[in-house]
Amino acid sequence: AELERKIGRRPKLLVGKPGLDGHSNGAEQIALFARDAGFEVVYEGIRLTPRELARTAADESVHVVGLSILSGAHVELTRDFITELAAREVKIPVVVGGIIPEADRGTLRALGVAAVYTPKDFQIARILTELCEIVERSAP
């Protein structure tokens, strides 16, 4: 509610799974918890292209995007997604969750990713607090 007052509307989160990975449990949990915490959530489901997700992010005017990637292609898919956002001249913070090796965190951050989460990050309240902080920092 506090964030909503600060940004003028409910914070809106897009959750999607780019690529061929079909394991959606973590993404669905984040979507449900975010909804229960007051976010408006757009859950796009599994097996989407970065282009499809970028189009949805732009069309839905989301405040933050959460990509869930467990396939091992997290760097490539994230890079492609961020490129697609840039092609649409859309500046939205992106967070990535999944099986992300420690060595790839820096690469993702260098691409512009605001936060990286793995299964070791199971404190949902902390994650949602960080998502609120990311939205607040990026708000005009």
PDB file of C-alpha atoms in Angstrom:
ATOM      1  CA  ALA A   1       0.000   0.000   0.000  1.00  0.00           C
ATOM      2  CA  GLU A   2       2.874   2.364   0.797  1.00  0.00           C
ATOM      3  CA  LEU A   3       4.475   1.717  -2.581  1.00  0.00           C
ATOM      4  CA  GLU A   4       1.151   2.216  -4.325  1.00  0.00           C
ATOM      5  CA  ARG A   5       0.838   5.647  -2.715  1.00  0.00           C
ATOM      6  CA  LYS A   6       4.375   6.548  -3.782  1.00  0.00           C
ATOM      7  CA  ILE A   7       4.027   5.501  -7.431  1.00  0.00           C
ATOM      8  CA  GLY A   8       0.367   6.390  -7.939  1.00  0.00           C
ATOM      9  CA  ARG A   9      -0.982   2.908  -8.712  1.00  0.00           C
ATOM     10  CA  ARG A  10      -0.571  -0.700  -7.655  1.00  0.00           C
ATOM     11  CA  PRO A  11       2.861  -2.035  -8.531  1.00  0.00           C
ATOM     12  CA  LYS A  12       2.618  -4.368 -11.495  1.00  0.00           C
ATOM     13  CA  LEU A  13       4.838  -7.434 -11.952  1.00  0.00           C
ATOM     14  CA  LEU A  14       5.218  -9.549 -15.075  1.00  0.00           C
ATOM     15  CA  VAL A  15       6.362 -13.118 -14.394  1.00  0.00           C
ATOM     16  CA  GLY A  16       7.407 -15.263 -17.330  1.00  0.00           C
ATOM     17  CA  LYS A  17       9.501 -18.235 -18.301  1.00  0.00           C
ATOM     18  CA  PRO A  18      11.403 -17.659 -21.531  1.00  0.00           C
ATOM     19  CA  GLY A  19      12.811 -20.613 -23.399  1.00  0.00           C
ATOM     20  CA  LEU A  20      11.917 -24.272 -23.353  1.00  0.00           C
ATOM     21  CA  ASP A  21      11.997 -24.870 -19.607  1.00  0.00           C
ATOM     22  CA  GLY A  22       8.663 -26.104 -18.329  1.00  0.00           C
ATOM     23  CA  HIS A  23       9.338 -26.128 -14.582  1.00  0.00           C
ATOM     24  CA  SER A  24       7.053 -23.384 -13.352  1.00  0.00           C
ATOM     25  CA  ASN A  25       6.639 -24.020  -9.617  1.00  0.00           C
ATOM     26  CA  GLY A  26       8.981 -21.247  -8.429  1.00  0.00           C
ATOM     27  CA  ALA A  27       7.584 -18.694 -10.870  1.00  0.00           C
ATOM     28  CA  GLU A  28       4.036 -19.523  -9.846  1.00  0.00           C
ATOM     29  CA  GLN A  29       4.901 -19.211  -6.160  1.00  0.00           C
ATOM     30  CA  ILE A  30       6.416 -15.773  -6.685  1.00  0.00           C
ATOM     31  CA  ALA A  31       3.384 -14.700  -8.730  1.00  0.00           C
ATOM     32  CA  LEU A  32       0.965 -15.832  -6.014  1.00  0.00           C
ATOM     33  CA  PHE A  33       2.924 -14.341  -3.133  1.00  0.00           C
ATOM     34  CA  ALA A  34       3.361 -11.057  -5.005  1.00  0.00           C
ATOM     35  CA  ARG A  35      -0.374 -10.932  -5.698  1.00  0.00           C
ATOM     36  CA  ASP A  36      -1.140 -11.594  -2.044  1.00  0.00           C
ATOM     37  CA  ALA A  37       1.291  -8.813  -1.060  1.00  0.00           C
ATOM     38  CA  GLY A  38      -0.583  -6.288  -3.203  1.00  0.00           C
ATOM     39  CA  PHE A  39       1.111  -6.464  -6.593  1.00  0.00           C
ATOM     40  CA  GLU A  40      -0.947  -6.668  -9.727  1.00  0.00           C
ATOM     41  CA  VAL A  41       0.549  -9.734 -11.410  1.00  0.00           C
ATOM     42  CA  VAL A  42       0.640 -10.724 -15.053  1.00  0.00           C
ATOM     43  CA  TYR A  43       1.728 -14.361 -15.266  1.00  0.00           C
ATOM     44  CA  GLU A  44       2.551 -15.364 -18.823  1.00  0.00           C
ATOM     45  CA  GLY A  45       3.361 -18.993 -18.157  1.00  0.00           C
ATOM     46  CA  ILE A  46       5.970 -21.207 -19.770  1.00  0.00           C
ATOM     47  CA  ARG A  47       7.818 -21.545 -23.067  1.00  0.00           C
ATOM     48  CA  LEU A  48       7.615 -17.984 -24.313  1.00  0.00           C
ATOM     49  CA  THR A  49      10.138 -16.138 -26.409  1.00  0.00           C
ATOM     50  CA  PRO A  50      11.948 -13.063 -25.107  1.00  0.00           C
ATOM     51  CA  ARG A  51      10.130 -11.094 -27.827  1.00  0.00           C
ATOM     52  CA  GLU A  52       6.709 -12.244 -26.599  1.00  0.00           C
ATOM     53  CA  LEU A  53       7.560 -11.361 -23.010  1.00  0.00           C
ATOM     54  CA  ALA A  54       8.955  -7.951 -23.974  1.00  0.00           C
ATOM     55  CA  ARG A  55       5.775  -7.186 -25.915  1.00  0.00           C
ATOM     56  CA  THR A  56       3.678  -8.116 -22.888  1.00  0.00           C
ATOM     57  CA  ALA A  57       5.881  -6.020 -20.584  1.00  0.00           C
ATOM     58  CA  ALA A  58       5.374  -3.007 -22.850  1.00  0.00           C
ATOM     59  CA  ASP A  59       1.663  -3.589 -23.482  1.00  0.00           C
ATOM     60  CA  GLU A  60       0.868  -4.141 -19.802  1.00  0.00           C
ATOM     61  CA  SER A  61       2.934  -1.173 -18.535  1.00  0.00           C
ATOM     62  CA  VAL A  62       4.511  -3.268 -15.811  1.00  0.00           C
ATOM     63  CA  HIS A  63       6.867  -1.842 -13.197  1.00  0.00           C
ATOM     64  CA  VAL A  64       9.161  -4.866 -12.965  1.00  0.00           C
ATOM     65  CA  VAL A  65       9.708  -8.137 -14.825  1.00  0.00           C
ATOM     66  CA  GLY A  66      10.626 -11.430 -13.210  1.00  0.00           C
ATOM     67  CA  LEU A  67      12.157 -14.013 -15.529  1.00  0.00           C
ATOM     68  CA  SER A  68      12.338 -17.574 -14.245  1.00  0.00           C
ATOM     69  CA  ILE A  69      14.954 -19.636 -16.049  1.00  0.00           C
ATOM     70  CA  LEU A  70      16.051 -23.112 -15.050  1.00  0.00           C
ATOM     71  CA  SER A  71      17.284 -24.343 -18.425  1.00  0.00           C
ATOM     72  CA  GLY A  72      20.851 -23.082 -18.195  1.00  0.00           C
ATOM     73  CA  ALA A  73      20.256 -20.494 -20.925  1.00  0.00           C
ATOM     74  CA  HIS A  74      19.737 -17.642 -18.448  1.00  0.00           C
ATOM     75  CA  VAL A  75      22.433 -15.352 -19.870  1.00  0.00           C
ATOM     76  CA  GLU A  76      21.291 -15.706 -23.482  1.00  0.00           C
ATOM     77  CA  LEU A  77      17.576 -15.467 -22.734  1.00  0.00           C
ATOM     78  CA  THR A  78      18.029 -12.486 -20.433  1.00  0.00           C
ATOM     79  CA  ARG A  79      20.246 -10.711 -22.969  1.00  0.00           C
ATOM     80  CA  ASP A  80      17.655 -11.321 -25.687  1.00  0.00           C
ATOM     81  CA  PHE A  81      14.833 -10.080 -23.449  1.00  0.00           C
ATOM     82  CA  ILE A  82      16.672  -6.890 -22.499  1.00  0.00           C
ATOM     83  CA  THR A  83      17.497  -6.303 -26.177  1.00  0.00           C
ATOM     84  CA  GLU A  84      13.809  -6.685 -27.042  1.00  0.00           C
ATOM     85  CA  LEU A  85      12.849  -4.185 -24.324  1.00  0.00           C
ATOM     86  CA  ALA A  86      15.413  -1.700 -25.627  1.00  0.00           C
ATOM     87  CA  ALA A  87      14.080  -2.101 -29.175  1.00  0.00           C
ATOM     88  CA  ARG A  88      10.708  -1.004 -27.805  1.00  0.00           C
ATOM     89  CA  GLU A  89      12.350   1.860 -25.892  1.00  0.00           C
ATOM     90  CA  VAL A  90      10.998   0.405 -22.652  1.00  0.00           C
ATOM     91  CA  LYS A  91      12.977   0.802 -19.438  1.00  0.00           C
ATOM     92  CA  ILE A  92      11.720  -1.673 -16.870  1.00  0.00           C
ATOM     93  CA  PRO A  93      13.808  -3.308 -14.157  1.00  0.00           C
ATOM     94  CA  VAL A  94      14.377  -7.026 -14.700  1.00  0.00           C
ATOM     95  CA  VAL A  95      15.001  -9.651 -12.050  1.00  0.00           C
ATOM     96  CA  VAL A  96      16.051 -13.198 -12.859  1.00  0.00           C
ATOM     97  CA  GLY A  97      15.430 -16.314 -10.818  1.00  0.00           C
ATOM     98  CA  GLY A  98      16.366 -19.918 -11.308  1.00  0.00           C
ATOM     99  CA  ILE A  99      19.352 -22.186 -11.343  1.00  0.00           C
ATOM    100  CA  ILE A 100      21.953 -19.461 -11.732  1.00  0.00           C
ATOM    101  CA  PRO A 101      25.593 -20.338 -11.072  1.00  0.00           C
ATOM    102  CA  GLU A 102      27.400 -17.845  -8.848  1.00  0.00           C
ATOM    103  CA  ALA A 103      29.821 -17.141 -11.716  1.00  0.00           C
ATOM    104  CA  ASP A 104      26.935 -15.891 -13.919  1.00  0.00           C
ATOM    105  CA  ARG A 105      25.488 -13.403 -11.440  1.00  0.00           C
ATOM    106  CA  GLY A 106      27.996 -10.738 -12.436  1.00  0.00           C
ATOM    107  CA  THR A 107      27.277 -11.287 -16.121  1.00  0.00           C
ATOM    108  CA  LEU A 108      23.549 -10.845 -15.522  1.00  0.00           C
ATOM    109  CA  ARG A 109      24.134  -7.747 -13.421  1.00  0.00           C
ATOM    110  CA  ALA A 110      26.347  -6.320 -16.198  1.00  0.00           C
ATOM    111  CA  LEU A 111      23.439  -6.818 -18.604  1.00  0.00           C
ATOM    112  CA  GLY A 112      21.370  -4.569 -16.324  1.00  0.00           C
ATOM    113  CA  VAL A 113      19.548  -7.148 -14.204  1.00  0.00           C
ATOM    114  CA  ALA A 114      18.427  -5.553 -10.929  1.00  0.00           C
ATOM    115  CA  ALA A 115      18.509  -8.754  -8.831  1.00  0.00           C
ATOM    116  CA  VAL A 116      19.260 -12.450  -9.181  1.00  0.00           C
ATOM    117  CA  TYR A 117      17.539 -15.125  -7.102  1.00  0.00           C
ATOM    118  CA  THR A 118      18.220 -18.842  -6.791  1.00  0.00           C
ATOM    119  CA  PRO A 119      16.518 -21.637  -4.845  1.00  0.00           C
ATOM    120  CA  LYS A 120      18.770 -20.630  -1.932  1.00  0.00           C
ATOM    121  CA  ASP A 121      16.766 -17.399  -1.771  1.00  0.00           C
ATOM    122  CA  PHE A 122      13.662 -18.803  -0.134  1.00  0.00           C
ATOM    123  CA  GLN A 123      12.721 -15.881   2.119  1.00  0.00           C
ATOM    124  CA  ILE A 124       9.703 -14.680   0.178  1.00  0.00           C
ATOM    125  CA  ALA A 125       9.115 -11.620   2.356  1.00  0.00           C
ATOM    126  CA  ARG A 126      12.673 -10.430   1.686  1.00  0.00           C
ATOM    127  CA  ILE A 127      12.283 -10.988  -2.065  1.00  0.00           C
ATOM    128  CA  LEU A 128       9.005  -9.057  -2.152  1.00  0.00           C
ATOM    129  CA  THR A 129      10.518  -6.231  -0.107  1.00  0.00           C
ATOM    130  CA  GLU A 130      13.396  -6.068  -2.583  1.00  0.00           C
ATOM    131  CA  LEU A 131      10.949  -6.035  -5.516  1.00  0.00           C
ATOM    132  CA  CYS A 132       9.181  -3.062  -3.907  1.00  0.00           C
ATOM    133  CA  GLU A 133      12.527  -1.293  -3.472  1.00  0.00           C
ATOM    134  CA  ILE A 134      13.424  -1.978  -7.122  1.00  0.00           C
ATOM    135  CA  VAL A 135      10.084  -0.556  -8.299  1.00  0.00           C
ATOM    136  CA  GLU A 136      10.423   2.489  -6.066  1.00  0.00           C
ATOM    137  CA  ARG A 137      13.972   3.227  -7.295  1.00  0.00           C
ATOM    138  CA  SER A 138      12.890   2.990 -10.936  1.00  0.00           C
ATOM    139  CA  ALA A 139       9.711   5.058 -10.600  1.00  0.00           C
ATOM    140  CA  PRO A 140       9.741   8.474 -12.278  1.00  0.00           C
TER     141      PRO A 140
END
